[in-house]
CSV table of C-alpha atoms and ligand atoms in Angstrom, one decimal:
chain,number,residue,atom,x,y,z
A,274,UNK,CA,-42.2,11.4,5.5
A,275,UNK,CA,-39.5,11.1,2.9
A,276,UNK,CA,-36.7,8.7,3.8
A,277,UNK,CA,-34.0,8.5,1.2
A,278,UNK,CA,-31.4,5.8,1.8
A,279,UNK,CA,-28.1,7.2,3.1
A,280,UNK,CA,-26.2,5.7,0.2
A,281,UNK,CA,-28.3,7.7,-2.2
A,282,UNK,CA,-27.9,10.8,-0.1
A,283,UNK,CA,-24.1,10.4,-0.2
A,284,UNK,CA,-24.2,9.9,-3.9
A,285,UNK,CA,-26.0,13.2,-4.3
A,286,UNK,CA,-23.7,15.1,-2.0
A,287,UNK,CA,-21.8,17.6,-4.0
A,288,UNK,CA,-24.6,17.9,-6.6
A,289,UNK,CA,-26.0,21.4,-6.7
A,290,UNK,CA,-29.3,22.6,-8.1
A,291,UNK,CA,-29.8,26.2,-9.1
A,292,UNK,CA,-33.4,27.4,-8.5
A,293,UNK,CA,-34.7,30.7,-9.8
A,294,UNK,CA,-38.1,31.9,-8.6
A,295,UNK,CA,-40.2,34.6,-10.1
A,296,UNK,CA,-40.2,37.3,-7.4
A,297,UNK,CA,-43.9,37.3,-6.3
A,298,UNK,CA,-45.4,35.7,-3.2
A,299,UNK,CA,-47.4,33.0,-5.1
A,300,UNK,CA,-44.2,31.9,-7.0
A,301,UNK,CA,-41.6,32.3,-4.3
A,302,UNK,CA,-43.5,30.1,-1.8
A,303,UNK,CA,-43.6,27.0,-4.0
A,304,UNK,CA,-40.1,27.5,-5.4
A,305,UNK,CA,-38.5,27.7,-1.9
A,306,UNK,CA,-40.6,24.8,-0.8
A,307,UNK,CA,-39.3,22.8,-3.7
A,308,UNK,CA,-35.8,23.9,-2.8
A,309,UNK,CA,-36.3,22.6,0.7
A,310,UNK,CA,-37.8,19.3,-0.6
A,311,UNK,CA,-34.7,18.7,-2.9
A,312,UNK,CA,-32.4,19.7,-0.1
A,313,UNK,CA,-34.0,17.2,2.2
A,314,UNK,CA,-33.1,14.6,-0.5
A,315,UNK,CA,-29.4,15.4,-0.4
A,316,UNK,CA,-29.0,18.1,-3.1
A,317,UNK,CA,-27.1,21.3,-2.4
A,318,UNK,CA,-29.1,24.4,-3.3
A,319,UNK,CA,-28.3,27.7,-4.9
A,320,UNK,CA,-31.0,30.3,-5.2
A,321,UNK,CA,-30.8,33.0,-7.9
A,322,UNK,CA,-32.9,36.0,-7.0
A,323,UNK,CA,-33.7,39.5,-8.1
A,324,UNK,CA,-33.3,42.5,-5.8
A,325,UNK,CA,-37.0,43.0,-6.1
A,326,UNK,CA,-39.1,41.1,-3.6
A,327,UNK,CA,-37.0,38.5,-1.9
A,328,UNK,CA,-37.3,36.9,1.5
A,329,UNK,CA,-34.4,37.1,4.0
A,330,UNK,CA,-31.6,34.6,3.1
A,331,UNK,CA,-30.8,34.3,6.8
A,332,UNK,CA,-33.9,32.1,7.1
A,333,UNK,CA,-32.1,29.5,4.9
A,334,UNK,CA,-28.6,28.9,6.2
A,335,UNK,CA,-28.2,25.8,4.2
A,336,UNK,CA,-28.7,27.5,0.8
A,337,UNK,CA,-26.4,29.8,-1.0
A,338,UNK,CA,-27.9,33.0,-2.6
A,339,UNK,CA,-26.9,34.8,-5.7
A,340,UNK,CA,-28.2,38.3,-6.4
A,341,UNK,CA,-29.0,39.2,-10.0
A,342,UNK,CA,-29.2,42.9,-10.8
A,343,UNK,CA,-32.8,43.3,-12.0
A,344,UNK,CA,-32.2,46.9,-13.1
A,345,UNK,CA,-35.6,48.1,-11.8
A,346,UNK,CA,-35.8,51.8,-10.8
A,347,UNK,CA,-37.6,52.6,-7.6
A,348,UNK,CA,-40.5,54.0,-9.6
A,349,UNK,CA,-40.8,50.8,-11.7
A,350,UNK,CA,-40.6,48.6,-8.6
A,351,UNK,CA,-43.4,50.5,-7.0
A,352,UNK,CA,-45.9,50.0,-9.8
A,353,UNK,CA,-49.2,48.2,-9.0
A,354,UNK,CA,-49.3,46.8,-12.5
A,355,UNK,CA,-47.8,43.4,-11.7
A,356,UNK,CA,-47.9,42.2,-15.3
A,357,UNK,CA,-45.9,45.2,-16.4
A,358,UNK,CA,-43.4,44.4,-13.7
A,359,UNK,CA,-43.1,40.8,-15.0
A,360,UNK,CA,-42.4,42.1,-18.4
A,361,UNK,CA,-39.7,44.4,-17.2
A,362,UNK,CA,-38.1,41.8,-15.0
A,363,UNK,CA,-38.0,39.3,-18.0
A,364,UNK,CA,-36.3,41.9,-20.2
A,365,UNK,CA,-33.8,42.9,-17.5
A,366,UNK,CA,-32.8,39.5,-16.2
A,367,UNK,CA,-31.7,37.8,-19.4
A,368,UNK,CA,-28.0,38.9,-19.2
A,369,UNK,CA,-27.6,38.8,-15.4
A,370,UNK,CA,-29.0,35.3,-15.3
A,371,UNK,CA,-26.5,34.1,-18.0
A,372,UNK,CA,-23.6,35.8,-16.2
A,373,UNK,CA,-24.5,34.3,-12.9
A,374,UNK,CA,-24.9,30.9,-14.4
A,375,UNK,CA,-21.5,31.2,-16.1
A,376,UNK,CA,-19.9,32.1,-12.8
A,377,UNK,CA,-21.4,29.2,-10.8
A,378,UNK,CA,-20.5,26.7,-13.6
A,379,UNK,CA,-16.9,27.9,-13.6
A,380,UNK,CA,-14.5,24.9,-13.2
A,381,UNK,CA,-12.9,26.7,-10.3
A,382,UNK,CA,-15.8,25.5,-8.1
A,383,UNK,CA,-14.9,21.9,-7.6
A,384,UNK,CA,-16.8,21.4,-4.4
A,385,UNK,CA,-20.2,21.4,-5.9
A,386,UNK,CA,-21.2,20.6,-9.4
A,387,UNK,CA,-24.3,22.2,-10.8
A,388,UNK,CA,-26.5,19.4,-12.2
A,389,UNK,CA,-29.5,21.3,-13.4
A,390,UNK,CA,-31.5,24.6,-13.3
A,391,UNK,CA,-35.0,24.7,-12.0
A,392,UNK,CA,-36.7,27.9,-13.1
A,393,UNK,CA,-40.2,29.3,-12.9
A,394,UNK,CA,-42.0,28.8,-16.2
A,395,UNK,CA,-42.3,32.5,-16.7
A,396,UNK,CA,-38.5,32.9,-16.8
A,397,UNK,CA,-38.7,31.4,-20.2
A,398,UNK,CA,-35.3,32.9,-21.3
A,399,UNK,CA,-33.5,30.6,-18.9
A,400,UNK,CA,-33.9,27.8,-21.4
A,401,UNK,CA,-31.6,29.5,-24.0
A,402,UNK,CA,-29.0,30.0,-21.2
A,403,UNK,CA,-29.3,26.4,-20.1
A,404,UNK,CA,-28.9,25.2,-23.6
A,405,UNK,CA,-25.9,27.4,-24.1
A,406,UNK,CA,-24.1,25.9,-21.1
A,407,UNK,CA,-25.5,22.4,-21.9
A,408,UNK,CA,-27.2,22.0,-18.6
A,409,UNK,CA,-30.6,20.5,-18.2
A,410,UNK,CA,-33.5,22.9,-17.3
A,411,UNK,CA,-36.5,21.7,-15.3
A,412,UNK,CA,-39.5,24.0,-15.3
A,413,UNK,CA,-41.6,24.6,-12.2
A,414,UNK,CA,-45.1,25.7,-13.1
A,415,UNK,CA,-46.5,27.1,-9.9
A,416,UNK,CA,-50.2,26.9,-10.8
A,417,UNK,CA,-52.6,24.1,-11.7
A,418,UNK,CA,-52.4,21.8,-14.7
A,419,UNK,CA,-55.9,22.9,-15.7
A,420,UNK,CA,-55.0,26.5,-16.0
A,421,UNK,CA,-51.7,25.7,-17.7
A,422,UNK,CA,-53.7,24.0,-20.5
A,423,UNK,CA,-55.8,27.1,-20.9
A,424,UNK,CA,-52.5,29.2,-21.2
A,425,UNK,CA,-51.3,26.7,-23.8
A,426,UNK,CA,-54.5,27.2,-25.8
A,427,UNK,CA,-54.6,30.9,-25.4
A,428,UNK,CA,-53.6,32.0,-28.9
A,429,UNK,CA,-56.3,29.7,-30.3
A,430,UNK,CA,-58.9,30.8,-27.7
A,431,UNK,CA,-58.3,34.4,-28.3
A,432,UNK,CA,-58.6,34.0,-32.0
A,433,UNK,CA,-61.9,32.1,-31.8
A,434,UNK,CA,-63.5,33.9,-28.9
A,435,UNK,CA,-62.0,37.3,-28.6
A,436,UNK,CA,-64.5,38.9,-31.0
A,437,UNK,CA,-67.4,38.1,-28.7
A,438,UNK,CA,-65.6,38.1,-25.3
A,439,UNK,CA,-67.8,40.8,-24.0
A,440,UNK,CA,-71.1,39.8,-25.6
A,441,UNK,CA,-71.2,36.1,-24.9
A,442,UNK,CA,-69.3,35.7,-21.6
A,443,UNK,CA,-71.4,32.8,-20.5
A,444,UNK,CA,-70.8,30.7,-23.6
A,445,UNK,CA,-68.9,27.5,-23.3
A,446,UNK,CA,-65.4,27.1,-24.6
A,447,UNK,CA,-65.9,23.9,-26.6
A,448,UNK,CA,-62.2,23.1,-26.7
A,449,UNK,CA,-61.7,23.2,-22.9
A,450,UNK,CA,-64.7,22.2,-20.9
A,451,UNK,CA,-65.9,23.3,-18.4
A,452,UNK,CA,-64.3,26.7,-19.2
A,453,UNK,CA,-66.6,29.6,-20.3
A,454,UNK,CA,-65.6,32.5,-22.5
A,455,UNK,CA,-65.3,34.7,-19.4
A,456,UNK,CA,-62.8,32.2,-17.9
A,457,UNK,CA,-60.3,32.6,-20.7
A,458,UNK,CA,-57.2,33.9,-18.8
A,459,UNK,CA,-57.0,37.7,-19.2
A,460,UNK,CA,-53.9,39.7,-18.8
A,461,UNK,CA,-55.1,43.2,-18.2
A,462,UNK,CA,-52.2,45.6,-18.3
A,463,UNK,CA,-50.9,48.6,-20.3
A,464,UNK,CA,-48.7,46.1,-22.1
A,465,UNK,CA,-51.3,43.5,-22.7
A,466,UNK,CA,-50.1,42.3,-26.1
A,467,UNK,CA,-46.5,42.0,-24.8
A,468,UNK,CA,-47.8,39.8,-22.0
A,469,UNK,CA,-49.7,37.5,-24.3
A,470,UNK,CA,-46.5,37.1,-26.3
A,471,UNK,CA,-44.7,36.4,-23.1
A,472,UNK,CA,-47.2,33.6,-22.3
A,473,UNK,CA,-46.6,32.1,-25.8
A,474,UNK,CA,-42.8,32.2,-25.2
A,475,UNK,CA,-43.4,30.6,-21.8
A,476,UNK,CA,-45.3,27.7,-23.4
A,477,UNK,CA,-42.8,27.3,-26.3
A,478,UNK,CA,-39.7,27.3,-24.1
A,479,UNK,CA,-41.4,24.9,-21.6
A,480,UNK,CA,-41.7,22.4,-24.4
A,481,UNK,CA,-37.9,22.5,-24.7
A,482,UNK,CA,-37.3,21.8,-21.1
A,483,UNK,CA,-35.9,18.4,-19.8
A,484,UNK,CA,-38.7,18.0,-17.2
A,485,UNK,CA,-41.8,19.7,-15.8
A,486,UNK,CA,-42.8,20.0,-12.1
A,487,UNK,CA,-46.3,20.9,-10.8
A,488,UNK,CA,-47.5,21.7,-7.3
A,489,UNK,CA,-50.5,19.6,-7.6
A,490,UNK,CA,-51.4,15.9,-7.1
A,491,UNK,CA,-52.5,13.3,-9.6
A,492,UNK,CA,-55.8,12.5,-8.0
A,493,UNK,CA,-56.9,16.1,-8.3
A,494,UNK,CA,-56.2,16.6,-12.0
A,495,UNK,CA,-55.9,13.2,-13.6
A,496,UNK,CA,-57.7,13.9,-17.0
A,497,UNK,CA,-55.9,17.3,-17.3
A,498,UNK,CA,-52.5,15.6,-16.7
A,499,UNK,CA,-53.3,13.1,-19.5
A,500,UNK,CA,-54.0,16.0,-21.9
A,501,UNK,CA,-50.9,17.8,-20.8
A,502,UNK,CA,-48.7,14.7,-21.6
A,503,UNK,CA,-50.1,14.7,-25.1
A,504,UNK,CA,-48.5,18.1,-25.7
A,505,UNK,CA,-45.5,18.0,-23.4
A,506,UNK,CA,-43.4,15.0,-24.1
A,507,UNK,CA,-40.8,15.3,-21.3
A,508,UNK,CA,-41.2,13.7,-17.9
A,509,UNK,CA,-43.8,15.5,-15.7
A,510,UNK,CA,-43.7,15.3,-11.9
A,511,UNK,CA,-46.7,16.1,-9.8
A,512,UNK,CA,-45.3,16.1,-6.4
A,513,UNK,CA,-47.6,18.5,-4.5
A,514,UNK,CA,-49.0,19.7,-2.3
A,515,UNK,CA,-45.6,21.2,-1.5
A,516,UNK,CA,-46.7,23.1,1.6
A,517,UNK,CA,-47.6,19.9,3.3
A,518,UNK,CA,-44.0,18.9,3.3
A,519,UNK,CA,-42.6,22.4,4.2
A,520,UNK,CA,-44.7,25.4,5.3
A,521,UNK,CA,-44.6,28.7,3.5
A,522,UNK,CA,-44.3,30.8,6.7
A,523,UNK,CA,-40.6,31.6,6.3
A,524,UNK,CA,-41.1,32.8,2.7
A,525,UNK,CA,-43.8,35.3,3.6
A,526,UNK,CA,-42.9,38.8,2.2
A,527,UNK,CA,-45.3,40.5,4.7
A,528,UNK,CA,-45.5,40.2,8.4
A,529,UNK,CA,-48.1,37.7,9.5
A,530,UNK,CA,-50.4,39.1,12.1
A,531,UNK,CA,-50.7,36.3,14.7
A,532,UNK,CA,-53.5,38.1,16.6
A,533,UNK,CA,-55.8,36.5,13.9
A,534,UNK,CA,-55.2,33.1,15.6
A,535,UNK,CA,-56.1,34.3,19.1
A,536,UNK,CA,-59.2,35.9,17.6
A,537,UNK,CA,-60.1,32.6,15.9
A,538,UNK,CA,-59.5,30.8,19.2
A,539,UNK,CA,-62.5,32.6,20.7
A,540,UNK,CA,-64.9,31.7,17.8
A,541,UNK,CA,-67.3,28.7,17.5
A,542,UNK,CA,-66.2,25.7,15.4
A,543,UNK,CA,-66.8,26.1,11.7
A,544,UNK,CA,-68.4,29.5,12.1
A,545,UNK,CA,-65.8,31.9,10.5
A,546,UNK,CA,-65.4,32.8,6.9
A,547,UNK,CA,-61.8,33.6,6.1
A,548,UNK,CA,-61.4,36.2,3.4
A,549,UNK,CA,-58.2,36.9,1.5
A,550,UNK,CA,-57.4,37.8,-2.1
A,551,UNK,CA,-53.7,37.0,-2.0
A,552,UNK,CA,-50.7,39.3,-2.5
A,553,UNK,CA,-51.4,41.0,-5.8
A,554,UNK,CA,-55.2,41.4,-6.6
A,555,UNK,CA,-56.4,45.0,-6.4
A,556,UNK,CA,-59.8,46.6,-6.9
A,557,UNK,CA,-61.5,50.0,-6.8
A,558,UNK,CA,-63.4,51.6,-3.9
A,559,UNK,CA,-66.8,50.8,-5.3
A,560,UNK,CA,-66.0,47.0,-5.4
A,561,UNK,CA,-64.6,47.2,-1.9
A,562,UNK,CA,-67.9,48.7,-0.7
A,563,UNK,CA,-69.8,45.8,-2.3
A,564,UNK,CA,-67.5,43.3,-0.6
A,565,UNK,CA,-67.9,45.0,2.8
A,566,UNK,CA,-71.7,45.2,2.6
A,567,UNK,CA,-72.1,41.7,1.2
A,568,UNK,CA,-70.1,40.4,4.2
A,569,UNK,CA,-72.0,42.6,6.7
A,570,UNK,CA,-75.4,41.5,5.3
A,571,UNK,CA,-74.5,37.8,5.5
A,572,UNK,CA,-74.4,38.2,9.4
A,573,UNK,CA,-71.6,35.6,9.5
A,574,UNK,CA,-68.4,36.0,11.5
A,575,UNK,CA,-65.4,36.7,9.3
A,576,UNK,CA,-61.6,37.2,9.4
A,577,UNK,CA,-60.6,39.5,6.6
A,578,UNK,CA,-57.1,40.2,5.2
A,579,UNK,CA,-57.3,43.7,4.0
A,580,UNK,CA,-53.8,44.1,2.5
A,581,UNK,CA,-52.4,47.6,2.0
A,582,UNK,CA,-52.9,48.2,-1.7
A,583,UNK,CA,-56.0,46.0,-2.0
A,584,UNK,CA,-57.9,49.2,-3.0
A,585,UNK,CA,-55.9,51.3,-5.4
A,586,UNK,CA,-54.8,54.7,-4.1
A,587,UNK,CA,-56.3,54.2,-0.7
A,588,UNK,CA,-54.9,54.1,2.8
A,589,UNK,CA,-55.5,51.1,5.0
A,590,UNK,CA,-58.9,50.9,6.7
A,591,UNK,CA,-59.8,54.2,5.0
A,592,UNK,CA,-60.9,51.7,2.3
A,593,UNK,CA,-63.7,50.5,4.6
A,594,UNK,CA,-66.9,52.5,5.2
A,595,UNK,CA,-67.2,53.6,8.9
A,596,UNK,CA,-70.8,52.2,9.1
A,597,UNK,CA,-69.5,48.8,8.0
A,598,UNK,CA,-66.8,48.8,10.8
A,599,UNK,CA,-69.5,49.7,13.4
A,600,UNK,CA,-72.0,47.2,12.1
A,601,UNK,CA,-69.5,44.3,12.2
A,602,UNK,CA,-67.1,45.1,15.1
A,603,UNK,CA,-68.4,42.2,17.2
A,604,UNK,CA,-68.2,39.5,14.5
A,605,UNK,CA,-65.5,40.6,12.2
A,606,UNK,CA,-61.7,40.8,12.5
A,607,UNK,CA,-59.4,42.6,10.0
A,608,UNK,CA,-55.7,42.2,9.6
A,609,UNK,CA,-53.1,43.3,6.9
A,610,UNK,CA,-51.7,39.8,6.4
A,611,UNK,CA,-52.4,36.4,8.1
A,612,UNK,CA,-50.6,33.2,8.7
A,613,UNK,CA,-52.9,31.7,6.1
A,614,UNK,CA,-52.1,28.0,6.4
A,615,UNK,CA,-52.6,28.1,10.1
A,616,UNK,CA,-55.8,30.1,9.7
A,617,UNK,CA,-57.2,27.5,7.2
A,618,UNK,CA,-56.4,24.6,9.5
A,619,UNK,CA,-58.1,26.4,12.5
A,620,UNK,CA,-61.2,24.6,13.7
A,621,UNK,CA,-63.2,27.9,13.8
A,622,UNK,CA,-62.8,28.4,10.0
A,623,UNK,CA,-65.7,27.0,8.0
A,624,UNK,CA,-65.2,28.7,4.6
A,625,UNK,CA,-62.6,30.6,2.5
A,626,UNK,CA,-63.6,33.5,0.2
A,627,UNK,CA,-60.6,33.6,-2.1
A,628,UNK,CA,-59.3,35.1,-5.4
A,629,UNK,CA,-58.5,31.5,-6.5
A,630,UNK,CA,-54.7,31.9,-6.6
A,631,UNK,CA,-53.4,28.4,-6.9
A,632,UNK,CA,-51.5,28.3,-3.6
A,633,UNK,CA,-54.6,29.5,-1.8
A,634,UNK,CA,-56.8,27.0,-3.6
A,635,UNK,CA,-54.5,24.1,-2.8
A,636,UNK,CA,-54.1,25.2,0.8
A,637,UNK,CA,-57.8,25.3,1.2
A,638,UNK,CA,-58.3,21.8,-0.3
A,639,UNK,CA,-55.6,20.4,2.0
A,640,UNK,CA,-57.5,21.7,5.1
A,641,UNK,CA,-60.9,20.6,3.8
A,642,UNK,CA,-62.2,24.1,3.6
A,643,UNK,CA,-64.9,24.9,0.9
A,644,UNK,CA,-64.5,28.2,-1.0
A,645,UNK,CA,-66.3,31.2,-2.5
A,646,UNK,CA,-64.3,32.3,-5.5
A,647,UNK,CA,-63.7,35.8,-6.9
A,648,UNK,CA,-61.1,35.4,-9.6
A,649,UNK,CA,-59.3,38.6,-10.8
A,650,UNK,CA,-57.0,37.6,-13.6
A,651,UNK,CA,-54.9,34.9,-15.3
A,652,UNK,CA,-55.0,31.4,-13.9
A,653,UNK,CA,-57.5,32.4,-11.2
A,654,UNK,CA,-60.4,32.3,-13.7
A,655,UNK,CA,-59.8,28.6,-14.6
A,656,UNK,CA,-59.0,27.5,-11.0
A,657,UNK,CA,-62.3,29.0,-9.8
A,658,UNK,CA,-64.3,27.3,-12.6
A,659,UNK,CA,-62.8,23.9,-11.6
A,660,UNK,CA,-63.6,24.6,-7.9
A,661,UNK,CA,-67.2,25.4,-8.9
A,662,UNK,CA,-68.0,23.0,-11.7
A,663,UNK,CA,-65.5,20.0,-11.6
A,664,UNK,CA,-64.5,19.5,-7.9
A,665,UNK,CA,-67.8,21.1,-6.7
A,666,UNK,CA,-66.2,22.3,-3.5
A,667,UNK,CA,-67.1,26.0,-3.8
A,668,UNK,CA,-69.2,28.8,-5.3
A,669,UNK,CA,-67.9,31.0,-8.0
A,670,UNK,CA,-69.4,34.5,-7.8
A,671,UNK,CA,-70.6,34.9,-11.4
A,672,UNK,CA,-71.6,38.6,-11.2
A,673,UNK,CA,-68.2,39.9,-10.0
A,674,UNK,CA,-68.4,41.7,-6.7
A,675,UNK,CA,-72.1,42.4,-6.0
A,676,UNK,CA,-73.4,42.6,-2.4
A,677,UNK,CA,-76.6,40.5,-2.9
A,678,UNK,CA,-74.8,37.7,-4.6
A,679,UNK,CA,-72.0,37.8,-1.9
A,680,UNK,CA,-74.5,37.7,0.9
A,681,UNK,CA,-76.4,34.7,-0.6
A,682,UNK,CA,-73.2,32.8,-1.4
A,683,UNK,CA,-71.8,33.3,2.2
A,684,UNK,CA,-75.1,32.0,3.7
A,685,UNK,CA,-75.2,29.1,1.2
A,686,UNK,CA,-71.6,28.1,2.0
A,687,UNK,CA,-71.6,28.6,5.7
A,688,UNK,CA,-75.1,27.5,6.9
A,689,UNK,CA,-77.0,25.8,4.1
A,690,UNK,CA,-77.1,22.1,3.1
A,691,UNK,CA,-75.4,22.9,-0.2
A,692,UNK,CA,-72.4,24.2,1.6
A,693,UNK,CA,-72.3,21.1,3.8
A,694,UNK,CA,-72.2,18.9,0.7
A,695,UNK,CA,-69.3,21.0,-0.7
A,696,UNK,CA,-67.6,20.6,2.7
A,697,UNK,CA,-67.9,16.8,2.5
A,698,UNK,CA,-66.5,16.8,-1.0
A,699,UNK,CA,-63.5,18.9,-0.1
A,700,UNK,CA,-62.9,16.7,2.9
A,701,UNK,CA,-62.6,13.7,0.5
A,702,UNK,CA,-60.0,15.7,-1.5
A,703,UNK,CA,-58.2,16.6,1.7
A,704,UNK,CA,-57.9,12.9,2.5
A,705,UNK,CA,-56.6,12.1,-1.0
A,706,UNK,CA,-54.0,14.9,-0.7
A,707,UNK,CA,-52.9,13.4,2.6
A,708,UNK,CA,-52.6,9.8,1.1
A,709,UNK,CA,-50.6,10.9,-1.9
A,710,UNK,CA,-47.8,12.2,0.2
A,711,UNK,CA,-47.4,8.9,2.2
A,712,UNK,CA,-45.3,6.0,1.2
A,713,UNK,CA,-46.7,4.5,-2.0
A,714,UNK,CA,-48.8,7.6,-2.7
A,715,UNK,CA,-48.7,9.3,-6.1
A,716,UNK,CA,-46.8,12.4,-5.1
A,717,UNK,CA,-44.4,10.3,-2.9
A,718,UNK,CA,-43.6,8.2,-5.9
A,719,UNK,CA,-43.3,11.1,-8.2
A,720,UNK,CA,-40.8,12.8,-5.9
A,721,UNK,CA,-38.7,9.6,-5.9
A,722,UNK,CA,-38.9,9.6,-9.7
A,723,UNK,CA,-37.8,13.3,-9.8
A,724,UNK,CA,-34.9,12.7,-7.5
A,725,UNK,CA,-33.8,9.7,-9.7
A,726,UNK,CA,-34.3,11.8,-12.8
A,727,UNK,CA,-32.1,14.7,-11.5
A,728,UNK,CA,-29.5,12.1,-10.2
A,729,UNK,CA,-29.3,10.6,-13.7
A,730,UNK,CA,-27.9,13.9,-15.0
A,731,UNK,CA,-24.8,13.3,-13.0
A,732,UNK,CA,-24.4,9.6,-12.8
A,733,UNK,CA,-25.0,8.1,-16.3
A,734,UNK,CA,-25.6,4.4,-16.2
B,811,LIG,N1,-50.9,34.3,2.2
B,811,LIG,C1,-50.5,34.5,3.5
B,811,LIG,N2,-51.2,35.3,4.2
B,811,LIG,C2,-52.3,36.1,3.7
B,811,LIG,C3,-52.6,35.9,2.4
B,811,LIG,C4,-51.9,35.0,1.6
B,811,LIG,O1,-49.6,33.8,4.0
B,811,LIG,O2,-52.8,36.9,4.5
B,811,LIG,C5,-50.1,33.3,1.4
B,811,LIG,C6,-50.9,32.1,1.0
B,811,LIG,O3,-50.8,31.1,2.0
B,811,LIG,C7,-50.3,31.7,-0.3
B,811,LIG,C8,-49.8,32.9,-0.9
B,811,LIG,O4,-49.7,33.9,0.1
B,811,LIG,O5,-49.3,30.7,-0.1
B,811,LIG,C9,-50.6,33.5,-2.0
B,811,LIG,O6,-50.5,32.7,-3.2
B,811,LIG,P1,-51.6,32.6,-4.2
B,811,LIG,O7,-51.1,31.7,-5.3
B,811,LIG,O8,-52.9,32.1,-3.5
B,811,LIG,O9,-52.0,34.0,-4.7
B,811,LIG,P2,-51.1,35.3,-5.2
B,811,LIG,O10,-50.7,36.1,-4.1
B,811,LIG,O11,-50.0,34.7,-6.1
B,811,LIG,O12,-52.1,36.0,-6.0
């Protein structure tokens, strides 16, 4: 799809880009995909990574890997409080990152010159290190533009709406339509205030970056991009969907159970609801029961990813009521982790019940699969509101996890006319996503512009 001229390719030989992903599935996937995209355009790639959560370097023989000591104890690394983990990682990685960068920039290394750093937006401290070494930093924000705008407005939104967050959850947030008070990103953790400060730092340091990259496409978030560019004056590149250039299979932190595909092969076209809440979301047993009975009562076939850890303090499958397993054994299939992109593109899949993580949302859009949305935290609240209200390609469950609402939503999405209309709309977006990657398309052009932009760091006119 991408066909750089060999002259350009030669010019870029010897130019190295350092990429530093935040070590969670939804952040590693797009960062490694971006690394592959840039490598395919002739850049050499170095990945900085923590000891915590990293895929096998032997899957990427063309990249070099640099381990940063993240200082996490075994106990800290095993916590289910992801936001706490992010906070610890940020605190622990400042020095190792600077040391590692100093090393790779050392003049002894004449073979490859580092031309820029691409870091996850949450690694905000990398801006100071990049400034210190006078090297440009490009930020990769792994979520949607619409949710990023909500993060940018968070201090204001919390000040204006925090006082009635619990009493007027359905009220509109006038500053950011169509968001409601209940969609204001929440960061529920023991260290809540620290995390809100981290988000403020993330926004402030992103404003100092040389460039900004999003895994989205222009046609999906045009008005939001225009708003973004009023606040962020550096060049912004929307070059997504990344996974349509390079799949995420090799970056999976869990083993993908391929029996899910054979099971789907035996199902009728468009009949199966795929259910997965990503790599981090967790709930209590009572919510799990509601989920299970909502699914059972819908009478619809389903493929369900029940990740170990999905229910706090519970063993796998012990999370599910025996009566539920008996009632659904002939129309439900349960795995610990699935090859999600392949699942979503399978003809048997007619809907996706998701937590509205951005990768999942984009993957669903790219396969033309309408959604049911159960957001848990952070950007998921905003993504799901856009799915429901703006793109109108899915149903946000407004009552949380409640079996009656689940049953009705599954029926509505899978067999009713309403669902069919959502399917048609998401098919239109799928088509647009396909066009934007082709020659002349918005993401195709944006990638060319990004490559030129990075090349300009090394070859001043
Ligand atoms: N994923 C997968 N198999 C599963 C569930 C998820 O491969 O059974 C992948 C999915 O394709 C996506 C990523 O894990 O690329 C999850 O990212 P997302 O942003 O949706 O959610 P997060 O895990 O960050 O909450």
